[in-house]
PDB file of C-alpha atoms in Angstrom:
ATOM      1  CA  MET A   1     111.639 119.024 106.102  1.00 76.00           C
ATOM      2  CA  VAL A   2     107.998 119.749 106.998  1.00 80.00           C
ATOM      3  CA  ASP A   3     105.482 121.389 104.681  1.00 76.00           C
ATOM      4  CA  VAL A   4     101.717 121.822 104.395  1.00 75.00           C
ATOM      5  CA  ILE A   5     100.030 119.953 101.560  1.00 78.00           C
ATOM      6  CA  GLY A   6      96.649 121.537 102.188  1.00 75.00           C
ATOM      7  CA  GLY A   7      94.028 121.848 104.894  1.00 75.00           C
ATOM      8  CA  THR A   8      95.177 119.655 107.758  1.00 78.00           C
ATOM      9  CA  ASP A   9      97.528 117.512 105.647  1.00 82.00           C
ATOM     10  CA  PHE A  10     101.263 117.848 106.160  1.00 83.00           C
ATOM     11  CA  ILE A  11     104.302 116.154 104.664  1.00 84.00           C
ATOM     12  CA  VAL A  12     107.504 115.279 106.500  1.00 87.00           C
ATOM     13  CA  ILE A  13     110.509 114.278 104.418  1.00 88.00           C
ATOM     14  CA  THR A  14     113.162 112.496 106.433  1.00 88.00           C
ATOM     15  CA  THR A  15     115.644 109.659 106.389  1.00 89.00           C
ATOM     16  CA  PRO A  16     114.528 106.098 107.230  1.00 86.00           C
ATOM     17  CA  GLU A  17     116.540 106.228 110.470  1.00 89.00           C
ATOM     18  CA  CYS A  18     114.646 109.285 111.697  1.00 90.00           C
ATOM     19  CA  ALA A  19     111.130 108.200 110.691  1.00 89.00           C
ATOM     20  CA  GLU A  20     110.348 106.092 113.772  1.00 88.00           C
ATOM     21  CA  PRO A  21     111.605 108.663 116.333  1.00 92.00           C
ATOM     22  CA  ILE A  22     109.670 111.429 114.537  1.00 91.00           C
ATOM     23  CA  VAL A  23     106.463 109.364 114.541  1.00 89.00           C
ATOM     24  CA  ALA A  24     106.909 108.517 118.235  1.00 90.00           C
ATOM     25  CA  PHE A  25     107.474 112.198 119.043  1.00 90.00           C
ATOM     26  CA  LEU A  26     104.413 113.309 117.056  1.00 88.00           C
ATOM     27  CA  ILE A  27     102.157 110.723 118.681  1.00 86.00           C
ATOM     28  CA  GLU A  28     103.396 111.625 122.161  1.00 86.00           C
ATOM     29  CA  GLN A  29     103.065 115.366 121.599  1.00 84.00           C
ATOM     30  CA  PHE A  30      99.700 115.044 119.879  1.00 80.00           C
ATOM     31  CA  GLY A  31      98.332 113.045 122.762  1.00 75.00           C
ATOM     32  CA  SER A  32      99.557 115.297 125.534  1.00 75.00           C
ATOM     33  CA  TYR A  33      99.165 118.683 123.831  1.00 75.00           C
ATOM     34  CA  PHE A  34      95.656 118.035 122.550  1.00 73.00           C
ATOM     35  CA  ALA A  35      94.314 116.082 125.527  1.00 70.00           C
ATOM     36  CA  ASP A  36      92.121 118.958 126.710  1.00 69.00           C
ATOM     37  CA  ILE A  37      90.805 119.668 123.198  1.00 69.00           C
ATOM     38  CA  TYR A  38      90.181 115.944 122.738  1.00 63.00           C
ATOM     39  CA  GLU A  39      88.097 115.732 125.899  1.00 67.00           C
ATOM     40  CA  LYS A  40      86.061 118.844 125.045  1.00 65.00           C
ATOM     41  CA  ARG A  41      85.407 117.668 121.496  1.00 61.00           C
ATOM     42  CA  ARG A  42      84.626 114.065 122.472  1.00 60.00           C
ATOM     43  CA  VAL A  43      82.150 115.186 125.111  1.00 56.00           C
ATOM     44  CA  SER A  44      80.470 117.709 122.821  1.00 61.00           C
ATOM     45  CA  ASP A  45      79.788 115.578 119.738  1.00 62.00           C
ATOM     46  CA  ASP A  46      81.003 112.037 120.516  1.00 62.00           C
ATOM     47  CA  SER A  47      83.717 112.259 117.861  1.00 65.00           C
ATOM     48  CA  ILE A  48      87.305 111.380 118.629  1.00 67.00           C
ATOM     49  CA  LEU A  49      90.200 113.654 117.759  1.00 73.00           C
ATOM     50  CA  SER A  50      92.940 111.588 116.147  1.00 80.00           C
ATOM     51  CA  MET A  51      95.817 111.775 113.699  1.00 84.00           C
ATOM     52  CA  SER A  52      96.450 109.401 110.797  1.00 88.00           C
ATOM     53  CA  MET A  53      99.997 109.239 109.461  1.00 89.00           C
ATOM     54  CA  ALA A  54     101.196 107.426 106.355  1.00 89.00           C
ATOM     55  CA  GLY A  55     104.778 106.575 105.441  1.00 91.00           C
ATOM     56  CA  VAL A  56     106.150 105.872 101.986  1.00 92.00           C
ATOM     57  CA  SER A  57     109.629 104.463 101.505  1.00 91.00           C
ATOM     58  CA  LEU A  58     111.437 106.108  98.613  1.00 90.00           C
ATOM     59  CA  LEU A  59     113.940 103.442  97.703  1.00 87.00           C
ATOM     60  CA  PRO A  60     116.020 104.195  94.600  1.00 90.00           C
ATOM     61  CA  GLY A  61     114.183 103.158  91.442  1.00 92.00           C
ATOM     62  CA  ARG A  62     110.956 102.274  93.262  1.00 91.00           C
ATOM     63  CA  PHE A  63     108.861 105.030  91.702  1.00 93.00           C
ATOM     64  CA  GLY A  64     108.988 106.425  88.189  1.00 94.00           C
ATOM     65  CA  SER A  65     107.407 109.791  88.932  1.00 94.00           C
ATOM     66  CA  VAL A  66     106.198 112.171  91.617  1.00 92.00           C
ATOM     67  CA  GLU A  67     102.646 111.159  90.698  1.00 94.00           C
ATOM     68  CA  GLU A  68     103.396 107.528  91.585  1.00 93.00           C
ATOM     69  CA  ILE A  69     104.735 108.631  94.966  1.00 92.00           C
ATOM     70  CA  ALA A  70     101.586 110.700  95.573  1.00 90.00           C
ATOM     71  CA  GLN A  71      99.380 107.751  94.606  1.00 91.00           C
ATOM     72  CA  GLN A  72     101.216 105.447  97.003  1.00 91.00           C
ATOM     73  CA  ALA A  73     100.974 108.032  99.794  1.00 90.00           C
ATOM     74  CA  ALA A  74      97.222 108.420  99.184  1.00 90.00           C
ATOM     75  CA  TRP A  75      96.719 104.655  99.319  1.00 91.00           C
ATOM     76  CA  VAL A  76      98.694 104.273 102.569  1.00 91.00           C
ATOM     77  CA  LYS A  77      96.891 107.278 104.055  1.00 90.00           C
ATOM     78  CA  ARG A  78      93.570 105.590 103.291  1.00 90.00           C
ATOM     79  CA  LEU A  79      94.744 102.455 105.131  1.00 90.00           C
ATOM     80  CA  ALA A  80      95.772 104.625 108.106  1.00 89.00           C
ATOM     81  CA  LYS A  81      92.395 106.399 108.183  1.00 88.00           C
ATOM     82  CA  GLU A  82      90.620 103.023 108.292  1.00 89.00           C
ATOM     83  CA  ARG A  83      92.238 102.353 111.682  1.00 88.00           C
ATOM     84  CA  PRO A  84      90.843 103.933 114.845  1.00 85.00           C
ATOM     85  CA  GLY A  85      92.821 106.403 116.921  1.00 82.00           C
ATOM     86  CA  THR A  86      96.147 108.044 116.253  1.00 85.00           C
ATOM     87  CA  VAL A  87      98.137 105.729 113.995  1.00 87.00           C
ATOM     88  CA  PHE A  88     101.107 105.482 111.659  1.00 89.00           C
ATOM     89  CA  VAL A  89     101.020 103.095 108.702  1.00 90.00           C
ATOM     90  CA  SER A  90     104.050 102.560 106.494  1.00 90.00           C
ATOM     91  CA  ASP A  91     103.967 100.981 103.076  1.00 89.00           C
ATOM     92  CA  GLN A  92     106.746  98.776 104.462  1.00 86.00           C
ATOM     93  CA  ASP A  93     104.488  97.378 107.222  1.00 80.00           C
ATOM     94  CA  ARG A  94     103.447  93.728 106.929  1.00 69.00           C
ATOM     95  CA  GLU A  95      99.737  94.667 107.203  1.00 62.00           C
ATOM     96  CA  CYS A  96     100.100  97.127 104.358  1.00 65.00           C
ATOM     97  CA  ALA A  97     101.837  94.504 102.229  1.00 61.00           C
ATOM     98  CA  GLU A  98      99.079  92.010 103.034  1.00 66.00           C
ATOM     99  CA  ALA A  99      96.429  94.546 102.004  1.00 64.00           C
ATOM    100  CA  ASN A 100      98.324  95.028  98.768  1.00 61.00           C
ATOM    101  CA  ASP A 101      98.503  91.251  98.221  1.00 59.00           C
ATOM    102  CA  SER A 102      94.822  90.761  99.051  1.00 54.00           C
ATOM    103  CA  GLY A 103      93.674  92.926  96.185  1.00 47.00           C
ATOM    104  CA  ARG A 104      92.957  96.057  98.217  1.00 44.00           C
ATOM    105  CA  ASP A 105      95.563  97.915  96.204  1.00 40.00           C
ATOM    106  CA  TRP A 106      93.943  99.937  93.469  1.00 36.00           C
ATOM    107  CA  THR A 107      95.006 100.325  89.896  1.00 33.00           C
ATOM    108  CA  ARG A 108      96.549 103.688  89.145  1.00 34.00           C
ATOM    109  CA  ALA A 109      93.321 104.934  87.573  1.00 31.00           C
ATOM    110  CA  GLU A 110      91.340 103.936  90.654  1.00 35.00           C
ATOM    111  CA  GLN A 111      93.928 105.584  92.912  1.00 35.00           C
ATOM    112  CA  ARG A 112      93.668 108.836  90.984  1.00 33.00           C
ATOM    113  CA  GLY A 113      89.887 108.771  91.330  1.00 34.00           C
ATOM    114  CA  LYS A 114      90.009 108.105  95.079  1.00 34.00           C
ATOM    115  CA  MET A 115      92.779 110.551  95.972  1.00 33.00           C
ATOM    116  CA  GLY A 116      90.376 113.484  96.205  1.00 32.00           C
ATOM    117  CA  ALA A 117      88.099 111.580  98.571  1.00 31.00           C
ATOM    118  CA  LEU A 118      90.779 110.981 101.203  1.00 30.00           C
TER     119      LEU A 118
END
């Protein structure tokens, strides 16, 4: 299922088995379809057109509410936006887990405050 969250933010709900092929397809299509737009935009204002994708694993019992899922998605999205280029970051990735272990994870109150800034 694909839906628009708002602006240029979308959500894709899928099974774990389909996540990697969907991400690969999106990255490939984004790169080829928007290559001409990318070149025009990069030349005109030195910015780079890219796409940041965040994945959240919804294992049974992992989250207690929809708000907790949204907070996790916002945190992973922030990690993805910190990386250059078109990227996918999953909360199951080792780097994401290391960021969580290193204290970069925010408390729920801090997450709520930062969600609007993402």
